[in-house]
Structure formats: structure tokens, C-alpha cells
Amino acid sequence: MRVLWIFLALALIAASLAAGVYKGRMRLLEQRTQPVLPSAAEGRAWETVNARLFFPKGDALTAEERRITLRGASDVERAGAVIDELLRGPILLSGLAEPLVPSGTSLKGLFIDADGSAYIDLDRSALSGAPKDATGEYLSIQGFYESLRQNVGSVQAVKFLIDGKEIDTLWGHLDAGRPVADEYDEE
Amino acid sequence: MKKLCVCLIIILLVPFAGFASAAGSDGELLRYAASAGKVVIDPGHGGFDPGLPGEKESVLVLAGKLRDMFREAGTKVALTRDANRYVSLQERASRVNNETPDLYVGLHRSRARFSVFSAIENSVRAESEGLRDRMLAGLAEAFGEDAVSSRQIPLYMTEHIHTPGVLVEIPANIDLDDETVSTPVIRAILQALEPSSENRR
């Protein structure tokens, strides 16, 4: 009888845990399907587009095709949706592809100026996680640049901000003080 | 008995032979080091910026070894940091440009292979590229072609310095505390300072 009670208690705990995990995943999924800039996109139709996203794999970038849903078709909205996908990281099918920034990094703001420079404002979590060498830093920046350049017509360069502030460098090797452009073209 | 004597003599001579060889090697490295005029060595990261695991410490130790060697050779030498403290890239570049050295050597670690990135300013580009190519060749000779990457990346330091120079990345799996490994790295760095290939071993 005692064994039965223990078994029932364990089953109850397992069921609660499973429900919690499921709920958490559903919440995450809901968050992920929110438009990046909901206030600007309110009242507009949803649109599903194919995006080509770039992630580091070894010492080069690998492309990953992904269907993304966005609301509104302005370049800022499209760029926001692309960055949101990049921040989620590569999907499992990409094999050994690596994320551009640590999991949990969020996009705090985005602006594209008249010259086509996209100003990507990330939160400080971007700088945490596994440190990068020069090639890793280069590939991470190149992943953002290449993904935006190929999916958002007006973007010609990218510049990073952390918590709204300009920075010298992201991970200690490359110049983040200016927009990066041509030298990051994927060969 | 005769064999025993021969063995004893050999055992006694081996350490002296090793010492003589090391001294000869040091002499050669000093000759390379003497061929530079004034040098700034720039060990990467430091303080709250660790770089790769163990990077900020190991490049500082290597920078110290190089500094001692340059000093012994009579070459003026300065470091952008000589302790475990953070120095921004802007400060490092200013320091290098204010010192107006003949040579800049940045030291970092990499995840996979040796890389050497050269300064890109027009007035120093050709000289820096020559230095880079000689250094890559020396590293390939010591560690094999597969251990070396010739990829060029626009780094902050190589973009902002006005002096001939290179930034060297040494794979993190290379144990720089092991002299049998660190000596070939130092040799490759120093022998690249001599432009004439005839002078190279």
C-alpha cells in the first residue's frame, strides 16, 4: 500500500513537471510569434516570408533558410523580424552552426538611417557567454550583416549598440565604433 | 668497465650539450630581436575582459618573455599593459601611435589556428604584409601548414595603428608554459623581423 502511495506521489510530481515544461514552452512559443515591433505593426496584415539567415560554422558562415512571419512590410519591421530570428540561434538541422550571440540576448531597438546603416541595439547579455576569438567575433558580426543585407533591401551596413550606448568593440578585437559594410561581404 | 666509463661520460655530457644548444638558440633569437628598432608589444584583453579561457594571462607572460628578449638585444620596448588590467582598444591604439615605434606586435589567442593580421594603413601596409607573410611562413614551418590560417580580418588595432605591425593569434591549445612549444612561437615572431630570407634558418 505504501509503495502505491509513493508511486502515485511520484506520478503526480512528474505530471506537474511535464505540465510546467509544456506551459513554459508554449509561453516561449507565444513570445516568439509576437511581432518584433508590435506597436508599429498593429492593424496590419500578417505576412510569411522566406529569410536566409547566416550563422558561424567552423571558420565560415552557413546559410539557413527559414520562414518568418512578420506584420507590416517596412524595412525596419523586416529587419527586426530577421534579427529576432537570428537571436533565436540556428536550428538543429544546421548541424554544428553556432549562435551569433548568447541565448537570451534581446533586441532593445533598431534604426535604419538614410545611408542604409542599420543600428542594432542589443542588451548586455550579448557580451556574456562563451568568449570569442577574432574570427568568432568577425563571423558573428558578419552573420548579422549578411542576414540583413540579403533580406532587407535598404541595409548596406550594420552598427551595434549595447543598451543604447556606442561601444569600441563587442568582444575585444574588431572596431564596433563605425558601421561595418563592404569588408564583411561573404565571399 | 670501459663501456661503463663511456656511458658515464655520455650521461655527464648530455646536459652540457643541451645547454650549449639552448644558448646558441638564444643567441640567434637575440640577433633577430636586435634587428628591430623600437617595439610596442600589445598583450590582448586583461582585467574584466578575460578573452578566451587563460588568454589574458598567457599573452601577458609571452609579452614579458618577448620584452626581456628585446631588452637583452638592446632594443627599446614598451608594453600596452604589464599587469592584469583592462585597457580599451582606443587607449591601446593611442599608446602605440604616441610611442611611434618601428614595430607593433599584438598578442592574442585563438580557438583553432595561428593567424597573423597586418596593419592596413597605406603608409605601412606593404611592410606589415611582408612581416605577416614571413611570420606565417615561420609558424607553418614550425607547426605545419594546417595549423596556420592566412585569413585577414579588419581588426581594431590593425586598422588604427600608424606603424608597421601585426597582431598574432596563437591557438588556445598551445601550452605557452611549455618552452619546447613557446620557443618556436617566439622564434617565428622574431625571425620575421629580419626581412632577408637568407638570414632565416
PDB file of N, CA and C in Angstrom, chain A residues 126-184:
ATOM      1  N   ALA A 126      24.421  40.151 -24.759  1.00  0.00           N
ATOM      2  CA  ALA A 126      25.161  39.827 -25.986  1.00  0.00           C
ATOM      3  C   ALA A 126      26.645  39.613 -25.693  1.00  0.00           C
ATOM      4  N   LEU A 127      27.145  40.303 -24.666  1.00  0.00           N
ATOM      5  CA  LEU A 127      28.583  40.245 -24.369  1.00  0.00           C
ATOM      6  C   LEU A 127      28.939  39.123 -23.401  1.00  0.00           C
ATOM      7  N   SER A 128      27.919  38.445 -22.873  1.00  0.00           N
ATOM      8  CA  SER A 128      28.197  37.364 -21.922  1.00  0.00           C
ATOM      9  C   SER A 128      28.396  36.053 -22.686  1.00  0.00           C
ATOM     10  N   GLY A 129      28.434  34.976 -21.965  1.00  0.00           N
ATOM     11  CA  GLY A 129      28.565  33.673 -22.628  1.00  0.00           C
ATOM     12  C   GLY A 129      29.983  33.373 -23.035  1.00  0.00           C
ATOM     13  N   ALA A 130      30.127  32.386 -23.905  1.00  0.00           N
ATOM     14  CA  ALA A 130      31.458  31.934 -24.307  1.00  0.00           C
ATOM     15  C   ALA A 130      32.197  33.055 -25.033  1.00  0.00           C
ATOM     16  N   PRO A 131      33.431  33.371 -24.600  1.00  0.00           N
ATOM     17  CA  PRO A 131      34.187  34.431 -25.283  1.00  0.00           C
ATOM     18  C   PRO A 131      34.558  34.021 -26.706  1.00  0.00           C
ATOM     19  N   LYS A 132      34.819  35.008 -27.527  1.00  0.00           N
ATOM     20  CA  LYS A 132      35.129  34.741 -28.936  1.00  0.00           C
ATOM     21  C   LYS A 132      36.565  35.157 -29.234  1.00  0.00           C
ATOM     22  N   ASP A 133      37.170  34.482 -30.191  1.00  0.00           N
ATOM     23  CA  ASP A 133      38.441  34.982 -30.715  1.00  0.00           C
ATOM     24  C   ASP A 133      38.119  35.932 -31.868  1.00  0.00           C
ATOM     25  N   ALA A 134      39.151  36.443 -32.545  1.00  0.00           N
ATOM     26  CA  ALA A 134      38.910  37.447 -33.593  1.00  0.00           C
ATOM     27  C   ALA A 134      38.013  36.894 -34.697  1.00  0.00           C
ATOM     28  N   THR A 135      38.267  35.644 -35.089  1.00  0.00           N
ATOM     29  CA  THR A 135      37.463  35.053 -36.165  1.00  0.00           C
ATOM     30  C   THR A 135      36.016  34.877 -35.710  1.00  0.00           C
ATOM     31  N   GLY A 136      35.827  34.441 -34.475  1.00  0.00           N
ATOM     32  CA  GLY A 136      34.476  34.273 -33.942  1.00  0.00           C
ATOM     33  C   GLY A 136      33.723  35.594 -33.906  1.00  0.00           C
ATOM     34  N   GLU A 137      34.424  36.645 -33.500  1.00  0.00           N
ATOM     35  CA  GLU A 137      33.804  37.974 -33.446  1.00  0.00           C
ATOM     36  C   GLU A 137      33.444  38.446 -34.857  1.00  0.00           C
ATOM     37  N   TYR A 138      34.371  38.241 -35.761  1.00  0.00           N
ATOM     38  CA  TYR A 138      34.161  38.624 -37.162  1.00  0.00           C
ATOM     39  C   TYR A 138      32.941  37.901 -37.738  1.00  0.00           C
ATOM     40  N   LEU A 139      32.859  36.597 -37.473  1.00  0.00           N
ATOM     41  CA  LEU A 139      31.758  35.815 -38.043  1.00  0.00           C
ATOM     42  C   LEU A 139      30.415  36.208 -37.428  1.00  0.00           C
ATOM     43  N   SER A 140      30.418  36.543 -36.154  1.00  0.00           N
ATOM     44  CA  SER A 140      29.163  36.960 -35.520  1.00  0.00           C
ATOM     45  C   SER A 140      28.657  38.261 -36.134  1.00  0.00           C
ATOM     46  N   ILE A 141      29.561  39.219 -36.294  1.00  0.00           N
ATOM     47  CA  ILE A 141      29.161  40.496 -36.898  1.00  0.00           C
ATOM     48  C   ILE A 141      28.747  40.270 -38.354  1.00  0.00           C
ATOM     49  N   GLN A 142      29.521  39.444 -39.033  1.00  0.00           N
ATOM     50  CA  GLN A 142      29.231  39.154 -40.435  1.00  0.00           C
ATOM     51  C   GLN A 142      27.873  38.451 -40.577  1.00  0.00           C
ATOM     52  N   GLY A 143      27.523  37.608 -39.586  1.00  0.00           N
ATOM     53  CA  GLY A 143      26.227  36.911 -39.618  1.00  0.00           C
ATOM     54  C   GLY A 143      25.067  37.897 -39.606  1.00  0.00           C
ATOM     55  N   PHE A 144      25.156  38.914 -38.735  1.00  0.00           N
ATOM     56  CA  PHE A 144      24.119  39.958 -38.704  1.00  0.00           C
ATOM     57  C   PHE A 144      24.111  40.730 -40.023  1.00  0.00           C
ATOM     58  N   TYR A 145      25.305  41.153 -40.433  1.00  0.00           N
ATOM     59  CA  TYR A 145      25.407  41.994 -41.633  1.00  0.00           C
ATOM     60  C   TYR A 145      24.853  41.274 -42.858  1.00  0.00           C
ATOM     61  N   GLU A 146      25.332  40.053 -43.055  1.00  0.00           N
ATOM     62  CA  GLU A 146      24.949  39.297 -44.250  1.00  0.00           C
ATOM     63  C   GLU A 146      23.448  38.964 -44.243  1.00  0.00           C
ATOM     64  N   SER A 147      22.917  38.607 -43.081  1.00  0.00           N
ATOM     65  CA  SER A 147      21.493  38.266 -42.978  1.00  0.00           C
ATOM     66  C   SER A 147      20.628  39.485 -43.302  1.00  0.00           C
ATOM     67  N   LEU A 148      21.027  40.656 -42.795  1.00  0.00           N
ATOM     68  CA  LEU A 148      20.231  41.861 -43.078  1.00  0.00           C
ATOM     69  C   LEU A 148      20.396  42.294 -44.526  1.00  0.00           C
ATOM     70  N   ARG A 149      21.613  42.236 -45.007  1.00  0.00           N
ATOM     71  CA  ARG A 149      21.873  42.692 -46.382  1.00  0.00           C
ATOM     72  C   ARG A 149      21.089  41.850 -47.395  1.00  0.00           C
ATOM     73  N   GLN A 150      20.991  40.551 -47.124  1.00  0.00           N
ATOM     74  CA  GLN A 150      20.325  39.681 -48.093  1.00  0.00           C
ATOM     75  C   GLN A 150      18.803  39.659 -47.953  1.00  0.00           C
ATOM     76  N   ASN A 151      18.299  40.103 -46.803  1.00  0.00           N
ATOM     77  CA  ASN A 151      16.852  40.031 -46.589  1.00  0.00           C
ATOM     78  C   ASN A 151      16.156  41.382 -46.529  1.00  0.00           C
ATOM     79  N   VAL A 152      16.942  42.425 -46.337  1.00  0.00           N
ATOM     80  CA  VAL A 152      16.349  43.756 -46.215  1.00  0.00           C
ATOM     81  C   VAL A 152      17.042  44.673 -47.218  1.00  0.00           C
ATOM     82  N   GLY A 153      16.277  45.050 -48.245  1.00  0.00           N
ATOM     83  CA  GLY A 153      16.863  45.753 -49.385  1.00  0.00           C
ATOM     84  C   GLY A 153      17.699  46.968 -49.046  1.00  0.00           C
ATOM     85  N   SER A 154      17.262  47.778 -48.090  1.00  0.00           N
ATOM     86  CA  SER A 154      17.933  49.065 -47.883  1.00  0.00           C
ATOM     87  C   SER A 154      19.177  48.974 -47.005  1.00  0.00           C
ATOM     88  N   VAL A 155      19.408  47.845 -46.344  1.00  0.00           N
ATOM     89  CA  VAL A 155      20.542  47.774 -45.401  1.00  0.00           C
ATOM     90  C   VAL A 155      21.861  47.575 -46.151  1.00  0.00           C
ATOM     91  N   GLN A 156      22.774  48.517 -45.929  1.00  0.00           N
ATOM     92  CA  GLN A 156      24.096  48.465 -46.569  1.00  0.00           C
ATOM     93  C   GLN A 156      25.218  48.278 -45.554  1.00  0.00           C
ATOM     94  N   ALA A 157      24.898  48.492 -44.285  1.00  0.00           N
ATOM     95  CA  ALA A 157      25.925  48.386 -43.239  1.00  0.00           C
ATOM     96  C   ALA A 157      25.224  48.143 -41.905  1.00  0.00           C
ATOM     97  N   VAL A 158      25.992  47.656 -40.936  1.00  0.00           N
ATOM     98  CA  VAL A 158      25.413  47.485 -39.597  1.00  0.00           C
ATOM     99  C   VAL A 158      26.329  48.110 -38.553  1.00  0.00           C
ATOM    100  N   LYS A 159      25.710  48.621 -37.504  1.00  0.00           N
ATOM    101  CA  LYS A 159      26.473  49.147 -36.366  1.00  0.00           C
ATOM    102  C   LYS A 159      25.764  48.686 -35.094  1.00  0.00           C
ATOM    103  N   PHE A 160      26.572  48.326 -34.104  1.00  0.00           N
ATOM    104  CA  PHE A 160      25.983  47.769 -32.885  1.00  0.00           C
ATOM    105  C   PHE A 160      26.044  48.766 -31.733  1.00  0.00           C
ATOM    106  N   LEU A 161      24.995  48.756 -30.947  1.00  0.00           N
ATOM    107  CA  LEU A 161      24.954  49.492 -29.688  1.00  0.00           C
ATOM    108  C   LEU A 161      24.666  48.474 -28.599  1.00  0.00           C
ATOM    109  N   ILE A 162      25.122  48.764 -27.398  1.00  0.00           N
ATOM    110  CA  ILE A 162      24.784  47.897 -26.257  1.00  0.00           C
ATOM    111  C   ILE A 162      24.050  48.762 -25.233  1.00  0.00           C
ATOM    112  N   ASP A 163      22.848  48.350 -24.921  1.00  0.00           N
ATOM    113  CA  ASP A 163      21.990  49.112 -24.000  1.00  0.00           C
ATOM    114  C   ASP A 163      21.902  50.588 -24.417  1.00  0.00           C
ATOM    115  N   GLY A 164      21.814  50.810 -25.699  1.00  0.00           N
ATOM    116  CA  GLY A 164      21.626  52.168 -26.215  1.00  0.00           C
ATOM    117  C   GLY A 164      22.906  52.977 -26.326  1.00  0.00           C
ATOM    118  N   LYS A 165      24.040  52.401 -25.931  1.00  0.00           N
ATOM    119  CA  LYS A 165      25.290  53.182 -25.940  1.00  0.00           C
ATOM    120  C   LYS A 165      26.261  52.687 -27.008  1.00  0.00           C
ATOM    121  N   GLU A 166      27.036  53.646 -27.536  1.00  0.00           N
ATOM    122  CA  GLU A 166      28.071  53.273 -28.506  1.00  0.00           C
ATOM    123  C   GLU A 166      29.191  52.508 -27.786  1.00  0.00           C
ATOM    124  N   ILE A 167      29.832  51.624 -28.499  1.00  0.00           N
ATOM    125  CA  ILE A 167      30.909  50.834 -27.910  1.00  0.00           C
ATOM    126  C   ILE A 167      32.099  50.799 -28.873  1.00  0.00           C
ATOM    127  N   ASP A 168      33.296  50.609 -28.303  1.00  0.00           N
ATOM    128  CA  ASP A 168      34.522  50.482 -29.119  1.00  0.00           C
ATOM    129  C   ASP A 168      34.514  49.152 -29.868  1.00  0.00           C
ATOM    130  N   THR A 169      34.143  48.125 -29.120  1.00  0.00           N
ATOM    131  CA  THR A 169      34.264  46.769 -29.637  1.00  0.00           C
ATOM    132  C   THR A 169      33.246  45.876 -28.936  1.00  0.00           C
ATOM    133  N   LEU A 170      32.837  44.814 -29.598  1.00  0.00           N
ATOM    134  CA  LEU A 170      31.903  43.887 -28.952  1.00  0.00           C
ATOM    135  C   LEU A 170      32.653  42.880 -28.086  1.00  0.00           C
ATOM    136  N   TRP A 171      33.661  42.222 -28.679  1.00  0.00           N
ATOM    137  CA  TRP A 171      34.335  41.156 -27.933  1.00  0.00           C
ATOM    138  C   TRP A 171      35.853  41.342 -27.884  1.00  0.00           C
ATOM    139  N   GLY A 172      36.306  42.572 -28.122  1.00  0.00           N
ATOM    140  CA  GLY A 172      37.714  42.872 -27.869  1.00  0.00           C
ATOM    141  C   GLY A 172      38.672  42.800 -29.046  1.00  0.00           C
ATOM    142  N   HIS A 173      38.152  42.658 -30.264  1.00  0.00           N
ATOM    143  CA  HIS A 173      39.057  42.560 -31.414  1.00  0.00           C
ATOM    144  C   HIS A 173      38.698  43.530 -32.544  1.00  0.00           C
ATOM    145  N   LEU A 174      37.414  43.641 -32.859  1.00  0.00           N
ATOM    146  CA  LEU A 174      37.004  44.419 -34.029  1.00  0.00           C
ATOM    147  C   LEU A 174      36.425  45.771 -33.620  1.00  0.00           C
ATOM    148  N   ASP A 175      36.482  46.706 -34.550  1.00  0.00           N
ATOM    149  CA  ASP A 175      36.007  48.059 -34.306  1.00  0.00           C
ATOM    150  C   ASP A 175      34.485  48.113 -34.440  1.00  0.00           C
ATOM    151  N   ALA A 176      33.817  48.362 -33.320  1.00  0.00           N
ATOM    152  CA  ALA A 176      32.349  48.491 -33.370  1.00  0.00           C
ATOM    153  C   ALA A 176      31.939  49.957 -33.332  1.00  0.00           C
ATOM    154  N   GLY A 177      32.915  50.833 -33.441  1.00  0.00           N
ATOM    155  CA  GLY A 177      32.636  52.263 -33.374  1.00  0.00           C
ATOM    156  C   GLY A 177      32.122  52.846 -34.671  1.00  0.00           C
ATOM    157  N   ARG A 178      32.138  52.092 -35.719  1.00  0.00           N
ATOM    158  CA  ARG A 178      31.650  52.589 -37.019  1.00  0.00           C
ATOM    159  C   ARG A 178      30.797  51.501 -37.666  1.00  0.00           C
ATOM    160  N   PRO A 179      29.923  51.914 -38.579  1.00  0.00           N
ATOM    161  CA  PRO A 179      29.149  50.876 -39.283  1.00  0.00           C
ATOM    162  C   PRO A 179      30.085  50.002 -40.118  1.00  0.00           C
ATOM    163  N   VAL A 180      29.833  48.706 -40.129  1.00  0.00           N
ATOM    164  CA  VAL A 180      30.662  47.815 -40.941  1.00  0.00           C
ATOM    165  C   VAL A 180      29.897  47.428 -42.197  1.00  0.00           C
ATOM    166  N   ALA A 181      30.634  47.407 -43.294  1.00  0.00           N
ATOM    167  CA  ALA A 181      29.954  47.182 -44.561  1.00  0.00           C
ATOM    168  C   ALA A 181      30.731  46.263 -45.476  1.00  0.00           C
ATOM    169  N   ASP A 182      31.297  46.841 -46.536  1.00  0.00           N
ATOM    170  CA  ASP A 182      31.871  46.037 -47.624  1.00  0.00           C
ATOM    171  C   ASP A 182      32.863  44.972 -47.186  1.00  0.00           C
ATOM    172  N   GLU A 183      33.702  45.305 -46.202  1.00  0.00           N
ATOM    173  CA  GLU A 183      34.745  44.348 -45.820  1.00  0.00           C
ATOM    174  C   GLU A 183      34.169  43.088 -45.209  1.00  0.00           C
ATOM    175  N   TYR A 184      32.865  43.114 -44.927  1.00  0.00           N
ATOM    176  CA  TYR A 184      32.234  41.937 -44.359  1.00  0.00           C
ATOM    177  C   TYR A 184      31.455  41.138 -45.396  1.00  0.00           C
TER     178      TYR A 184
END
